[in-house]
PDB file of C-alpha atoms and ligand atoms in Angstrom:
ATOM      1  CA  MET A   1      -0.038  -0.014  -0.015  1.00 37.00           C
ATOM      2  CA  LYS A   2       1.257   3.446  -0.816  1.00 48.00           C
ATOM      3  CA  VAL A   3       0.851   5.167   2.409  1.00 44.00           C
ATOM      4  CA  LYS A   4       3.384   7.840   1.827  1.00 66.00           C
ATOM      5  CA  ASN A   5       3.051  11.022  -0.135  1.00 91.00           C
ATOM      6  CA  ASN A   6       6.768  11.024  -0.919  1.00 96.00           C
ATOM      7  CA  VAL A   7       8.188  11.841  -4.464  1.00 97.00           C
ATOM      8  CA  ALA A   8      11.024   9.704  -5.837  1.00 98.00           C
ATOM      9  CA  ILE A   9      13.026  11.140  -8.765  1.00 98.00           C
ATOM     10  CA  ASP A  10      15.732   8.890 -10.349  1.00 98.00           C
ATOM     11  CA  GLY A  11      17.850   9.173 -13.413  1.00 97.00           C
ATOM     12  CA  PRO A  12      21.313   9.375 -14.916  1.00 96.00           C
ATOM     13  CA  ALA A  13      23.837  12.193 -14.427  1.00 92.00           C
ATOM     14  CA  GLY A  14      22.803  15.521 -15.712  1.00 89.00           C
ATOM     15  CA  ALA A  15      19.232  14.759 -16.286  1.00 91.00           C
ATOM     16  CA  GLY A  16      18.177  17.830 -14.371  1.00 90.00           C
ATOM     17  CA  LYS A  17      17.017  15.872 -11.294  1.00 93.00           C
ATOM     18  CA  SER A  18      18.188  18.192  -8.552  1.00 92.00           C
ATOM     19  CA  THR A  19      16.949  21.491 -10.220  1.00 92.00           C
ATOM     20  CA  ILE A  20      13.619  19.826 -10.926  1.00 95.00           C
ATOM     21  CA  ALA A  21      13.287  18.165  -7.500  1.00 95.00           C
ATOM     22  CA  LYS A  22      13.970  21.451  -5.760  1.00 93.00           C
ATOM     23  CA  LEU A  23      11.337  23.169  -7.699  1.00 94.00           C
ATOM     24  CA  ILE A  24       8.812  20.319  -7.043  1.00 95.00           C
ATOM     25  CA  ALA A  25       9.578  20.442  -3.334  1.00 93.00           C
ATOM     26  CA  LYS A  26       9.012  24.133  -3.254  1.00 91.00           C
ATOM     27  CA  LYS A  27       5.644  23.795  -5.074  1.00 92.00           C
ATOM     28  CA  LEU A  28       4.462  21.126  -2.651  1.00 91.00           C
ATOM     29  CA  GLY A  29       6.049  22.560   0.414  1.00 90.00           C
ATOM     30  CA  PHE A  30       8.007  19.312   0.829  1.00 92.00           C
ATOM     31  CA  ILE A  31      11.633  18.708   1.916  1.00 92.00           C
ATOM     32  CA  TYR A  32      14.170  18.232  -0.829  1.00 94.00           C
ATOM     33  CA  ILE A  33      16.767  15.489  -0.177  1.00 95.00           C
ATOM     34  CA  ASP A  34      19.865  15.067  -2.583  1.00 96.00           C
ATOM     35  CA  THR A  35      20.999  11.558  -1.959  1.00 98.00           C
ATOM     36  CA  GLY A  36      23.860  11.801  -4.456  1.00 98.00           C
ATOM     37  CA  SER A  37      25.396  14.415  -2.219  1.00 98.00           C
ATOM     38  CA  MET A  38      25.928  11.743   0.463  1.00 98.00           C
ATOM     39  CA  TYR A  39      27.874   9.454  -1.880  1.00 98.00           C
ATOM     40  CA  ARG A  40      29.820  12.495  -3.044  1.00 98.00           C
ATOM     41  CA  ALA A  41      30.566  13.442   0.639  1.00 98.00           C
ATOM     42  CA  VAL A  42      32.136  10.019   1.357  1.00 98.00           C
ATOM     43  CA  THR A  43      34.094  10.275  -1.893  1.00 98.00           C
ATOM     44  CA  LEU A  44      35.501  13.750  -1.021  1.00 98.00           C
ATOM     45  CA  LYS A  45      36.601  12.362   2.353  1.00 98.00           C
ATOM     46  CA  ALA A  46      38.364   9.451   0.712  1.00 98.00           C
ATOM     47  CA  LEU A  47      40.056  11.779  -1.797  1.00 98.00           C
ATOM     48  CA  GLN A  48      41.200  14.078   1.060  1.00 98.00           C
ATOM     49  CA  LYS A  49      42.547  11.078   2.958  1.00 98.00           C
ATOM     50  CA  ASN A  50      44.159   9.428  -0.077  1.00 98.00           C
ATOM     51  CA  TYR A  51      42.145   6.337   0.109  1.00 98.00           C
ATOM     52  CA  ASP A  52      42.793   3.509  -2.449  1.00 98.00           C
ATOM     53  CA  PHE A  53      39.540   3.205  -4.438  1.00 98.00           C
ATOM     54  CA  ASP A  54      40.041  -0.442  -4.878  1.00 98.00           C
ATOM     55  CA  ASP A  55      40.052  -1.020  -1.144  1.00 98.00           C
ATOM     56  CA  HIS A  56      36.324  -1.607  -0.669  1.00 98.00           C
ATOM     57  CA  GLY A  57      36.581  -2.648   3.027  1.00 98.00           C
ATOM     58  CA  ALA A  58      38.381   0.614   3.929  1.00 98.00           C
ATOM     59  CA  LEU A  59      35.762   2.680   1.968  1.00 98.00           C
ATOM     60  CA  ALA A  60      32.889   0.786   3.610  1.00 98.00           C
ATOM     61  CA  ARG A  61      34.376   1.585   7.012  1.00 98.00           C
ATOM     62  CA  LEU A  62      34.867   5.099   6.127  1.00 98.00           C
ATOM     63  CA  SER A  63      31.162   5.495   5.111  1.00 98.00           C
ATOM     64  CA  SER A  64      30.115   4.234   8.556  1.00 98.00           C
ATOM     65  CA  GLU A  65      32.489   6.643  10.257  1.00 98.00           C
ATOM     66  CA  VAL A  66      31.787   9.950   8.677  1.00 98.00           C
ATOM     67  CA  LYS A  67      29.095  12.186   9.993  1.00 98.00           C
ATOM     68  CA  ILE A  68      26.804  13.442   7.193  1.00 98.00           C
ATOM     69  CA  GLU A  69      24.088  16.115   7.799  1.00 97.00           C
ATOM     70  CA  LEU A  70      21.728  17.503   5.433  1.00 95.00           C
ATOM     71  CA  PHE A  71      19.772  20.743   5.657  1.00 92.00           C
ATOM     72  CA  SER A  72      17.058  21.726   3.447  1.00 86.00           C
ATOM     73  CA  GLY A  73      15.931  25.399   4.139  1.00 75.00           C
ATOM     74  CA  ALA A  74      12.545  27.027   3.548  1.00 67.00           C
ATOM     75  CA  GLN A  75      13.768  28.068   0.005  1.00 68.00           C
ATOM     76  CA  ASN A  76      15.184  24.447  -0.340  1.00 61.00           C
ATOM     77  CA  ASP A  77      18.670  25.905  -0.273  1.00 81.00           C
ATOM     78  CA  PHE A  78      19.980  22.458   0.264  1.00 89.00           C
ATOM     79  CA  ARG A  79      23.457  22.163   2.186  1.00 95.00           C
ATOM     80  CA  ILE A  80      25.464  19.187   3.295  1.00 97.00           C
ATOM     81  CA  PHE A  81      27.937  19.092   6.239  1.00 97.00           C
ATOM     82  CA  LEU A  82      30.682  16.459   6.374  1.00 98.00           C
ATOM     83  CA  ASP A  83      32.177  16.006   9.914  1.00 98.00           C
ATOM     84  CA  GLY A  84      30.798  19.412  10.819  1.00 97.00           C
ATOM     85  CA  GLU A  85      32.123  21.268   7.696  1.00 97.00           C
ATOM     86  CA  ASP A  86      29.940  22.621   4.999  1.00 97.00           C
ATOM     87  CA  VAL A  87      31.035  20.805   1.875  1.00 98.00           C
ATOM     88  CA  THR A  88      28.057  21.828  -0.363  1.00 96.00           C
ATOM     89  CA  GLU A  89      30.319  23.393  -3.050  1.00 94.00           C
ATOM     90  CA  HIS A  90      33.409  20.993  -2.559  1.00 96.00           C
ATOM     91  CA  ILE A  91      31.430  17.854  -3.361  1.00 97.00           C
ATOM     92  CA  ARG A  92      30.746  19.220  -6.936  1.00 94.00           C
ATOM     93  CA  GLN A  93      34.458  19.200  -7.875  1.00 94.00           C
ATOM     94  CA  PRO A  94      35.093  17.166 -11.079  1.00 94.00           C
ATOM     95  CA  GLU A  95      37.564  15.046  -9.114  1.00 96.00           C
ATOM     96  CA  VAL A  96      34.662  13.908  -6.839  1.00 97.00           C
ATOM     97  CA  SER A  97      32.510  13.235  -9.903  1.00 95.00           C
ATOM     98  CA  ARG A  98      35.212  11.150 -11.468  1.00 95.00           C
ATOM     99  CA  HIS A  99      35.454   8.902  -8.361  1.00 97.00           C
ATOM    100  CA  VAL A 100      31.934   8.768  -6.916  1.00 98.00           C
ATOM    101  CA  SER A 101      30.540   5.778  -8.834  1.00 97.00           C
ATOM    102  CA  LEU A 102      33.448   3.751  -7.546  1.00 98.00           C
ATOM    103  CA  VAL A 103      32.433   4.380  -3.985  1.00 98.00           C
ATOM    104  CA  ALA A 104      28.668   3.994  -4.716  1.00 98.00           C
ATOM    105  CA  LYS A 105      28.890   0.577  -6.145  1.00 98.00           C
ATOM    106  CA  ILE A 106      30.296  -0.819  -2.944  1.00 98.00           C
ATOM    107  CA  PRO A 107      27.339  -2.803  -1.265  1.00 98.00           C
ATOM    108  CA  GLN A 108      28.204  -1.910   2.381  1.00 98.00           C
ATOM    109  CA  VAL A 109      28.528   1.862   1.483  1.00 98.00           C
ATOM    110  CA  ARG A 110      25.089   1.681  -0.116  1.00 98.00           C
ATOM    111  CA  LYS A 111      23.617  -0.066   2.923  1.00 98.00           C
ATOM    112  CA  ASN A 112      24.997   2.710   5.213  1.00 98.00           C
ATOM    113  CA  MET A 113      23.594   5.487   3.026  1.00 98.00           C
ATOM    114  CA  VAL A 114      20.200   3.892   2.302  1.00 98.00           C
ATOM    115  CA  ARG A 115      19.686   3.287   6.064  1.00 97.00           C
ATOM    116  CA  GLN A 116      20.053   7.064   6.653  1.00 97.00           C
ATOM    117  CA  GLN A 117      17.961   7.947   3.614  1.00 97.00           C
ATOM    118  CA  GLN A 118      15.083   5.732   4.829  1.00 97.00           C
ATOM    119  CA  ILE A 119      15.033   7.341   8.173  1.00 96.00           C
ATOM    120  CA  MET A 120      14.744  10.836   6.566  1.00 94.00           C
ATOM    121  CA  ALA A 121      11.830   9.623   4.355  1.00 95.00           C
ATOM    122  CA  GLN A 122       9.875   8.157   7.195  1.00 92.00           C
ATOM    123  CA  THR A 123       8.072  11.437   8.036  1.00 88.00           C
ATOM    124  CA  GLY A 124       6.706  11.796   4.543  1.00 91.00           C
ATOM    125  CA  GLY A 125       6.651  15.017   2.618  1.00 93.00           C
ATOM    126  CA  VAL A 126       9.959  14.582   0.958  1.00 95.00           C
ATOM    127  CA  VAL A 127      11.207  14.922  -2.569  1.00 96.00           C
ATOM    128  CA  MET A 128      14.219  12.647  -2.927  1.00 97.00           C
ATOM    129  CA  ASP A 129      16.438  12.342  -5.927  1.00 97.00           C
ATOM    130  CA  GLY A 130      19.071   9.758  -6.811  1.00 98.00           C
ATOM    131  CA  ARG A 131      19.433   6.531  -8.617  1.00 98.00           C
ATOM    132  CA  ASP A 132      17.713   3.878  -6.410  1.00 98.00           C
ATOM    133  CA  ILE A 133      15.060   5.957  -4.654  1.00 98.00           C
ATOM    134  CA  GLY A 134      12.090   4.354  -6.319  1.00 98.00           C
ATOM    135  CA  THR A 135      13.514   0.867  -6.357  1.00 98.00           C
ATOM    136  CA  ARG A 136      15.277   0.585  -2.954  1.00 98.00           C
ATOM    137  CA  VAL A 137      15.101   3.705  -0.682  1.00 98.00           C
ATOM    138  CA  MET A 138      11.352   4.351  -0.982  1.00 97.00           C
ATOM    139  CA  PRO A 139       9.756   1.544  -2.817  1.00 96.00           C
ATOM    140  CA  ASP A 140       6.432   2.593  -1.334  1.00 94.00           C
ATOM    141  CA  ALA A 141       6.600   6.220  -2.541  1.00 95.00           C
ATOM    142  CA  LYS A 142       3.361   7.322  -4.041  1.00 93.00           C
ATOM    143  CA  TYR A 143       4.958   9.280  -6.830  1.00 96.00           C
ATOM    144  CA  LYS A 144       7.893   7.947  -8.859  1.00 97.00           C
ATOM    145  CA  PHE A 145       9.666   9.512 -11.775  1.00 98.00           C
ATOM    146  CA  PHE A 146      12.574   8.521 -13.944  1.00 98.00           C
ATOM    147  CA  LEU A 147      14.175  11.544 -15.719  1.00 97.00           C
ATOM    148  CA  THR A 148      16.307  10.953 -18.748  1.00 95.00           C
ATOM    149  CA  ALA A 149      17.778  12.814 -21.649  1.00 95.00           C
ATOM    150  CA  SER A 150      20.231  12.135 -24.375  1.00 93.00           C
ATOM    151  CA  THR A 151      23.922  11.728 -23.250  1.00 93.00           C
ATOM    152  CA  GLU A 152      24.757  14.731 -25.471  1.00 93.00           C
ATOM    153  CA  GLU A 153      22.077  16.989 -23.821  1.00 93.00           C
ATOM    154  CA  ARG A 154      23.035  15.864 -20.372  1.00 94.00           C
ATOM    155  CA  ALA A 155      26.762  16.581 -20.945  1.00 95.00           C
ATOM    156  CA  LYS A 156      26.010  20.087 -22.360  1.00 94.00           C
ATOM    157  CA  ARG A 157      24.026  20.939 -19.251  1.00 91.00           C
ATOM    158  CA  ARG A 158      26.648  19.690 -16.944  1.00 91.00           C
ATOM    159  CA  HIS A 159      29.364  21.435 -19.023  1.00 94.00           C
ATOM    160  CA  LEU A 160      27.483  24.758 -18.492  1.00 92.00           C
ATOM    161  CA  GLU A 161      27.194  24.256 -14.793  1.00 90.00           C
ATOM    162  CA  LEU A 162      30.870  23.543 -14.472  1.00 91.00           C
ATOM    163  CA  LEU A 163      31.849  26.555 -16.548  1.00 92.00           C
ATOM    164  CA  GLN A 164      29.622  28.736 -14.390  1.00 91.00           C
ATOM    165  CA  GLN A 165      31.383  27.263 -11.223  1.00 88.00           C
ATOM    166  CA  GLY A 166      34.757  28.068 -12.841  1.00 91.00           C
ATOM    167  CA  TYR A 167      35.935  24.627 -13.990  1.00 89.00           C
ATOM    168  CA  GLU A 168      37.580  24.643 -17.479  1.00 90.00           C
ATOM    169  CA  ILE A 169      36.792  21.138 -18.917  1.00 92.00           C
ATOM    170  CA  SER A 170      36.072  20.262 -22.591  1.00 95.00           C
ATOM    171  CA  LEU A 171      32.654  19.026 -23.569  1.00 96.00           C
ATOM    172  CA  ASP A 172      34.177  15.778 -24.909  1.00 96.00           C
ATOM    173  CA  THR A 173      35.788  15.057 -21.608  1.00 95.00           C
ATOM    174  CA  ILE A 174      32.325  15.540 -19.836  1.00 95.00           C
ATOM    175  CA  ILE A 175      30.561  13.362 -22.438  1.00 95.00           C
ATOM    176  CA  ALA A 176      33.129  10.499 -21.758  1.00 96.00           C
ATOM    177  CA  GLU A 177      32.866  11.021 -17.995  1.00 95.00           C
ATOM    178  CA  ILE A 178      29.164  10.978 -17.947  1.00 95.00           C
ATOM    179  CA  ALA A 179      28.975   7.864 -20.045  1.00 95.00           C
ATOM    180  CA  GLU A 180      31.480   6.134 -17.870  1.00 95.00           C
ATOM    181  CA  ARG A 181      29.522   7.054 -14.704  1.00 95.00           C
ATOM    182  CA  ASP A 182      26.267   5.877 -16.226  1.00 95.00           C
ATOM    183  CA  ASN A 183      27.866   2.651 -17.250  1.00 96.00           C
ATOM    184  CA  ILE A 184      29.171   1.870 -13.660  1.00 97.00           C
ATOM    185  CA  ASP A 185      25.831   2.979 -12.160  1.00 96.00           C
ATOM    186  CA  GLN A 186      23.723   0.910 -14.512  1.00 96.00           C
ATOM    187  CA  ASN A 187      25.833  -2.230 -14.205  1.00 97.00           C
ATOM    188  CA  ARG A 188      26.714  -2.541 -10.552  1.00 97.00           C
ATOM    189  CA  ALA A 189      25.663  -5.566  -8.639  1.00 96.00           C
ATOM    190  CA  VAL A 190      23.460  -3.937  -5.965  1.00 96.00           C
ATOM    191  CA  ASP A 191      20.704  -1.458  -6.734  1.00 96.00           C
ATOM    192  CA  PRO A 192      21.648  -0.362 -10.275  1.00 97.00           C
ATOM    193  CA  LEU A 193      20.341   2.609 -11.929  1.00 96.00           C
ATOM    194  CA  VAL A 194      17.065   1.359 -13.458  1.00 96.00           C
ATOM    195  CA  PRO A 195      13.501   2.777 -13.554  1.00 97.00           C
ATOM    196  CA  ALA A 196      11.132   1.343 -10.996  1.00 97.00           C
ATOM    197  CA  GLU A 197       8.353  -0.631 -12.603  1.00 97.00           C
ATOM    198  CA  ASP A 198       5.807   1.879 -11.519  1.00 96.00           C
ATOM    199  CA  ALA A 199       7.846   5.003 -12.364  1.00 97.00           C
ATOM    200  CA  VAL A 200       6.751   7.491 -14.904  1.00 97.00           C
ATOM    201  CA  ILE A 201       9.601   7.797 -17.412  1.00 97.00           C
ATOM    202  CA  ILE A 202      10.167  11.549 -18.734  1.00 97.00           C
ATOM    203  CA  ASP A 203      12.670  12.155 -21.478  1.00 95.00           C
ATOM    204  CA  SER A 204      13.534  15.729 -20.983  1.00 93.00           C
ATOM    205  CA  THR A 205      15.555  16.070 -24.225  1.00 91.00           C
ATOM    206  CA  GLY A 206      14.410  19.272 -25.794  1.00 90.00           C
ATOM    207  CA  LEU A 207      12.252  20.222 -22.887  1.00 93.00           C
ATOM    208  CA  THR A 208      12.736  23.254 -20.576  1.00 92.00           C
ATOM    209  CA  ILE A 209      13.008  22.754 -16.800  1.00 92.00           C
ATOM    210  CA  ASN A 210       9.572  24.374 -16.345  1.00 94.00           C
ATOM    211  CA  GLN A 211       7.994  21.926 -18.899  1.00 96.00           C
ATOM    212  CA  VAL A 212       9.334  19.028 -17.015  1.00 96.00           C
ATOM    213  CA  VAL A 213       8.181  20.479 -13.686  1.00 96.00           C
ATOM    214  CA  GLU A 214       4.721  21.043 -15.226  1.00 95.00           C
ATOM    215  CA  LEU A 215       4.591  17.446 -16.403  1.00 96.00           C
ATOM    216  CA  ILE A 216       5.457  16.151 -12.931  1.00 96.00           C
ATOM    217  CA  VAL A 217       3.049  18.446 -10.957  1.00 95.00           C
ATOM    218  CA  LYS A 218       0.239  17.527 -13.518  1.00 94.00           C
ATOM    219  CA  HIS A 219       0.853  13.804 -12.850  1.00 94.00           C
ATOM    220  CA  ILE A 220       0.829  14.379  -9.122  1.00 93.00           C
ATOM    221  CA  ASP A 221      -2.416  16.311  -9.261  1.00 90.00           C
ATOM    222  CA  GLU A 222      -4.020  13.633 -11.343  1.00 90.00           C
ATOM    223  CA  CYS A 223      -3.094  10.955  -8.898  1.00 84.00           C
ATOM    224  CA  LYS A 224      -4.259  12.726  -5.671  1.00 76.00           C
TER     225      LYS A 224
HETATM  226  O1  CDP B 301      24.152  15.261  -9.975  1.00 80.59           O
HETATM  227  P1  CDP B 301      24.695  14.082 -10.657  1.00 80.59           P
HETATM  228  O2  CDP B 301      23.660  13.604 -11.557  1.00 80.59           O
HETATM  229  O3  CDP B 301      25.979  14.251 -11.332  1.00 80.59           O
HETATM  230  O4  CDP B 301      24.965  12.972  -9.695  1.00 80.59           O
HETATM  231  P2  CDP B 301      24.555  12.693  -8.139  1.00 80.59           P
HETATM  232  O5  CDP B 301      23.013  12.620  -7.964  1.00 80.59           O
HETATM  233  O6  CDP B 301      25.293  13.765  -7.437  1.00 80.59           O
HETATM  234  O7  CDP B 301      25.171  11.378  -7.807  1.00 80.59           O
HETATM  235  C1  CDP B 301      26.540  11.044  -7.917  1.00 80.59           C
HETATM  236  C2  CDP B 301      26.844   9.551  -7.928  1.00 80.59           C
HETATM  237  O8  CDP B 301      26.305   9.031  -6.763  1.00 80.59           O
HETATM  238  C3  CDP B 301      26.030   8.802  -9.054  1.00 80.59           C
HETATM  239  O9  CDP B 301      26.712   8.746 -10.193  1.00 80.59           O
HETATM  240  C4  CDP B 301      25.802   7.431  -8.369  1.00 80.59           C
HETATM  241  O10 CDP B 301      27.153   6.700  -8.603  1.00 80.59           O
HETATM  242  C5  CDP B 301      25.844   7.716  -6.867  1.00 80.59           C
HETATM  243  N1  CDP B 301      24.398   7.677  -6.422  1.00 80.59           N
HETATM  244  C6  CDP B 301      23.819   6.338  -6.147  1.00 80.59           C
HETATM  245  O11 CDP B 301      24.443   5.412  -6.391  1.00 80.59           O
HETATM  246  N2  CDP B 301      22.586   6.371  -5.591  1.00 80.59           N
HETATM  247  C7  CDP B 301      21.924   7.468  -5.316  1.00 80.59           C
HETATM  248  N3  CDP B 301      20.746   7.296  -4.709  1.00 80.59           N
HETATM  249  C8  CDP B 301      22.410   8.690  -5.640  1.00 80.59           C
HETATM  250  C9  CDP B 301      23.752   8.818  -6.217  1.00 80.59           C
END
């Protein structure tokens, strides 16, 4: 039974999930939770401490030792703290993006993150975005969406974001990195990136952010 009014938004890198999830949360008066930021925070810590990314046992232990705190303000100005330090901007570094899927594929890391995410979802009234939200974290979510777009379009969006943040990376590099991350996310043994059976799939190629938000809100209104 779908008792919760929660909204799950999954999809590959650069599909616009976080921008759209924030706008949906604002419209509904819900709390926005970016689950990818948690995997990014563990990855940032591992990079800072020079972890070997093949040492799954050490990375799993690290994921249970770090303290991750998420804050979603009234304007959905989402922030993440790692061991007491605000790392909201740091976790977007290309170096973190390059390594995060290697950390997120480790089953024990996922177990630790999913446990925390499920506690956050318990109250209801949350919009959560990620890769396994509709399939693993909130299988009972009332509304599930899977956002996708062509690799080219997703890479262009990410390229623009990174340029705005002051990172000089070529579009070709981003296309290759996004394809590599999708490949690891889709093919990992535990909770791979795949649409939930009951998810509404939205291909946002050629659509504006507002058009996607409207599609989602319309669907939620129709199902109420
Ligand atoms: O924003 P972007 O699409 O680049 O990715 P993200 O949502 O910040 O997620 C970063 C990475 O974390 C993904 O590529 C996945 O490897 C992992 N992730 C995951 O495995 N499960 C989630 N629920 C969220 C993210």
